[in-house]
Amino acid sequence: MNRPIILGIVGDSAAGKTTLTKGIAQVLGPENVTLICTDDYHRYDRKQRAEIGITALHPDCNHLDIMQQHLSLLRTGQPILKPVYSHKTGTFEAPLYIKPNKFVIIEGLLGYSTRAARDCYDVKVYLAPPEPIRAKWKVKRDTLKRGYTPEQVLAELEKREPDSEQFIRPQRQWSDIVVSFYPPNGEVDESNGHLNVRLVLRPTIPHPDFTPIINLTSGVTGSAIRLGLDRDMNKPVDVLEVDGHATLEQVNKLEHIICSDMPHLRSVCDRESNPELGKIAGTTGETLQSYPLALTQLIITYHMLKATQIYQ
């Protein structure tokens, strides 16, 4: 039986979930993708949360049982009546009838918080940018798009930190891929287009064979693309790092390694066909090209297409 392929993208507020999701959805074809944000499953609106003194990150502030039930229905190709939470107004709107497409992307704060929910995903990604970078992104987003002052955003971050530590960050352990965008030399003010990425690749799903990277970069001092072994949460993992200053030629070699393993991906690797791959908004609203982001989106797309070979 054909069923949707479900991707989870979990991370703290303003960790970059929407940016990552947008490019993947564009590559897979918007008509093939159902996007769902788990913020829609909040139990309380913004005013009620303030009155109760609870943050949106706390499991008790979310209908995780309904989210879990809806994930199970989507996995078997059934429709759901999804609640809708508006970040603009902080209130709930009329629910939406959602029929799953070929691919379903679930992004949000608590997507891996229950065993039953975790069992519904084919690919699980966790976003873990350094906290100073995430704080900077959150201030930028919430002041520009949600009408807050920088002081309000920073105060909210401080209030949410205990719940982030207790409920959000531990979900990292359940992911197949941990994505960390970070500035070179730890410079928080480095522009988004030049961020490096560190991808922790757990052996929970079969990754592309990246060993040719070792041959390509052996003997090259300070190579912009590196593959190594490490431990993450006390378990052995492969780690792929791509620097923001990587050249198009270096990136093309890595893309060829990914795409050669799967004919379906050849069209994805064609940059002219997929102009959205690796696109990011700059600090002044201009569009920047990030090769580390493009490669991250490509690797995740690889896993979704790989899953279609098994289940569809």
XYZ file of C-alpha atoms in Angstrom, residues 10-231:
222
model
C 12.299 19.401 15.464
C 14.156 22.202 17.199
C 13.754 25.072 19.605
C 12.011 28.307 18.660
C 13.830 30.121 15.799
C 16.301 27.257 15.276
C 15.804 27.487 11.493
C 13.068 24.872 10.987
C 11.031 26.918 8.497
C 14.067 27.870 6.369
C 15.182 24.249 6.125
C 11.634 23.010 5.446
C 10.941 25.567 2.717
C 13.832 24.434 0.515
C 13.038 20.727 0.939
C 9.370 21.310 0.052
C 10.390 23.279 -3.072
C 12.694 20.485 -4.233
C 10.090 17.750 -3.673
C 7.456 19.914 -5.384
C 4.959 21.931 -3.290
C 2.117 19.957 -4.874
C 3.635 16.739 -3.423
C 4.137 18.040 0.117
C 1.832 18.538 3.099
C 3.375 20.896 5.673
C 2.261 20.750 9.296
C 3.512 22.813 12.230
C 3.012 21.215 15.644
C 2.475 24.687 17.171
C -1.097 24.209 15.938
C -1.540 21.683 18.746
C -1.083 24.265 21.525
C -3.627 23.759 24.296
C -3.736 27.436 25.313
C -3.637 30.669 23.340
C -1.069 33.403 24.076
C -3.268 35.243 26.612
C -4.116 32.033 28.489
C -0.427 31.017 28.625
C 0.451 34.363 30.195
C -2.370 34.015 32.760
C -1.431 30.437 33.694
C 2.325 31.117 33.621
C 3.190 28.273 31.247
C 5.357 28.362 28.115
C 4.488 26.868 24.708
C 7.484 24.530 25.125
C 5.942 22.608 28.038
C 4.217 19.320 27.100
C 1.246 20.263 29.324
C 0.702 23.298 27.084
C 0.126 21.088 24.040
C -2.397 18.445 22.951
C 0.334 15.856 22.338
C -2.234 13.043 22.397
C -4.135 14.582 19.462
C -0.882 15.370 17.612
C 0.166 11.739 18.044
C -3.227 10.490 16.851
C -3.080 12.753 13.772
C 0.442 11.561 12.939
C -0.772 7.962 13.021
C -3.670 8.808 10.701
C -1.418 10.675 8.263
C 1.024 7.768 8.202
C -1.722 5.486 6.885
C -2.790 8.090 4.324
C -5.934 9.206 6.156
C -7.121 12.831 6.414
C -7.182 14.874 9.622
C -9.045 17.921 10.902
C -6.035 19.957 12.018
C -6.274 22.769 14.575
C -4.796 26.129 13.524
C -2.812 28.472 15.796
C -1.979 31.971 14.521
C 1.394 33.347 15.658
C 0.323 36.739 14.375
C -2.672 37.070 16.726
C -1.752 34.482 19.359
C -5.213 32.914 18.989
C -6.785 29.845 17.381
C -8.542 29.894 14.007
C -10.948 27.469 12.324
C -9.502 23.957 11.881
C -8.393 22.760 8.430
C -9.261 19.521 6.637
C -5.886 18.091 5.589
C -5.396 15.192 3.200
C -1.795 13.959 3.148
C 0.209 14.254 -0.061
C 3.049 11.944 -1.115
C 5.331 13.636 1.443
C 4.419 15.067 4.848
C 6.782 17.404 6.706
C 6.055 17.878 10.403
C 8.010 20.728 11.986
C 7.839 22.094 15.498
C 8.946 22.001 19.102
C 7.773 18.666 20.521
C 7.475 16.329 17.541
C 9.574 13.541 19.116
C 8.243 13.868 22.661
C 6.292 10.579 22.703
C 7.252 7.092 21.570
C 4.095 6.704 19.453
C 4.815 9.998 17.650
C 8.453 9.014 16.982
C 7.333 5.757 15.417
C 5.406 7.664 12.727
C 8.434 9.295 11.062
C 10.570 7.883 8.257
C 13.304 10.485 8.777
C 13.907 12.481 11.965
C 15.979 15.691 11.919
C 16.913 17.812 14.928
C 18.177 21.392 14.604
C 20.796 22.434 17.155
C 22.355 25.837 16.374
C 24.568 27.392 19.078
C 22.362 29.233 21.569
C 23.816 32.743 20.866
C 22.973 32.294 17.157
C 19.455 31.038 17.907
C 18.856 34.010 20.226
C 19.962 36.374 17.457
C 17.632 34.669 14.931
C 14.709 34.774 17.395
C 15.161 38.489 18.114
C 15.304 39.207 14.371
C 12.215 37.110 13.552
C 10.017 38.140 16.467
C 10.728 41.857 16.108
C 10.257 41.905 12.324
C 7.347 39.465 11.970
C 5.586 39.225 15.324
C 5.685 42.791 16.631
C 7.817 42.306 19.755
C 10.613 44.542 21.055
C 14.140 43.041 21.397
C 13.821 43.333 25.200
C 10.571 41.344 25.190
C 12.126 38.578 23.060
C 15.206 38.267 25.291
C 13.016 38.173 28.417
C 10.902 35.410 26.829
C 14.033 33.416 25.945
C 15.180 33.589 29.558
C 11.741 32.507 30.800
C 11.663 29.570 28.375
C 15.186 28.285 29.086
C 14.247 25.746 31.820
C 11.646 24.169 29.491
C 14.090 24.216 26.571
C 16.594 22.308 28.668
C 14.079 19.845 30.072
C 11.785 19.174 27.095
C 13.225 20.422 23.785
C 16.954 19.652 23.716
C 16.647 16.037 24.991
C 14.745 15.196 21.750
C 18.104 15.375 19.970
C 18.709 11.764 21.050
C 15.828 10.482 18.890
C 16.969 12.080 15.619
C 18.651 10.403 12.644
C 20.417 13.631 11.651
C 21.460 16.522 13.904
C 21.944 19.781 11.985
C 24.040 22.566 13.530
C 24.676 25.753 11.571
C 27.412 27.797 13.228
C 29.608 30.799 12.386
C 33.286 30.275 11.539
C 35.584 31.202 14.427
C 32.553 31.557 16.689
C 31.640 34.997 15.367
C 27.966 35.533 16.216
C 27.698 38.433 13.764
C 28.784 36.337 10.776
C 26.185 36.650 7.987
C 23.804 33.713 7.445
C 25.137 32.982 3.962
C 28.560 32.126 5.346
C 27.569 29.843 8.214
C 29.232 26.427 8.401
C 27.170 23.283 9.012
C 27.942 20.235 11.140
C 25.806 17.199 10.347
C 25.721 14.366 12.871
C 24.716 11.257 10.910
C 23.471 8.475 13.170
C 23.487 4.853 11.937
C 19.706 4.650 12.516
C 19.114 5.171 8.759
C 21.442 4.266 5.844
C 23.271 7.423 4.725
C 24.917 7.949 1.332
C 28.450 6.550 1.085
C 30.500 9.642 1.867
C 33.860 7.839 2.020
C 34.934 9.294 -1.376
C 35.079 12.656 0.464
C 38.038 11.321 2.424
C 39.828 10.568 -0.855
C 38.930 13.992 -2.275
C 40.169 15.884 0.772
C 43.078 13.721 1.983
C 46.243 15.753 2.223
C 44.327 19.014 1.783
C 45.008 21.304 4.732
C 41.967 23.188 5.992
C 39.589 21.502 3.570
C 36.136 23.110 3.419
C 34.423 19.672 3.474
C 35.354 17.139 6.151
C 34.121 13.685 7.175
C 35.016 12.154 10.514
C 33.959 9.953 13.410
C 32.738 11.289 16.744
C 30.390 10.522 19.615
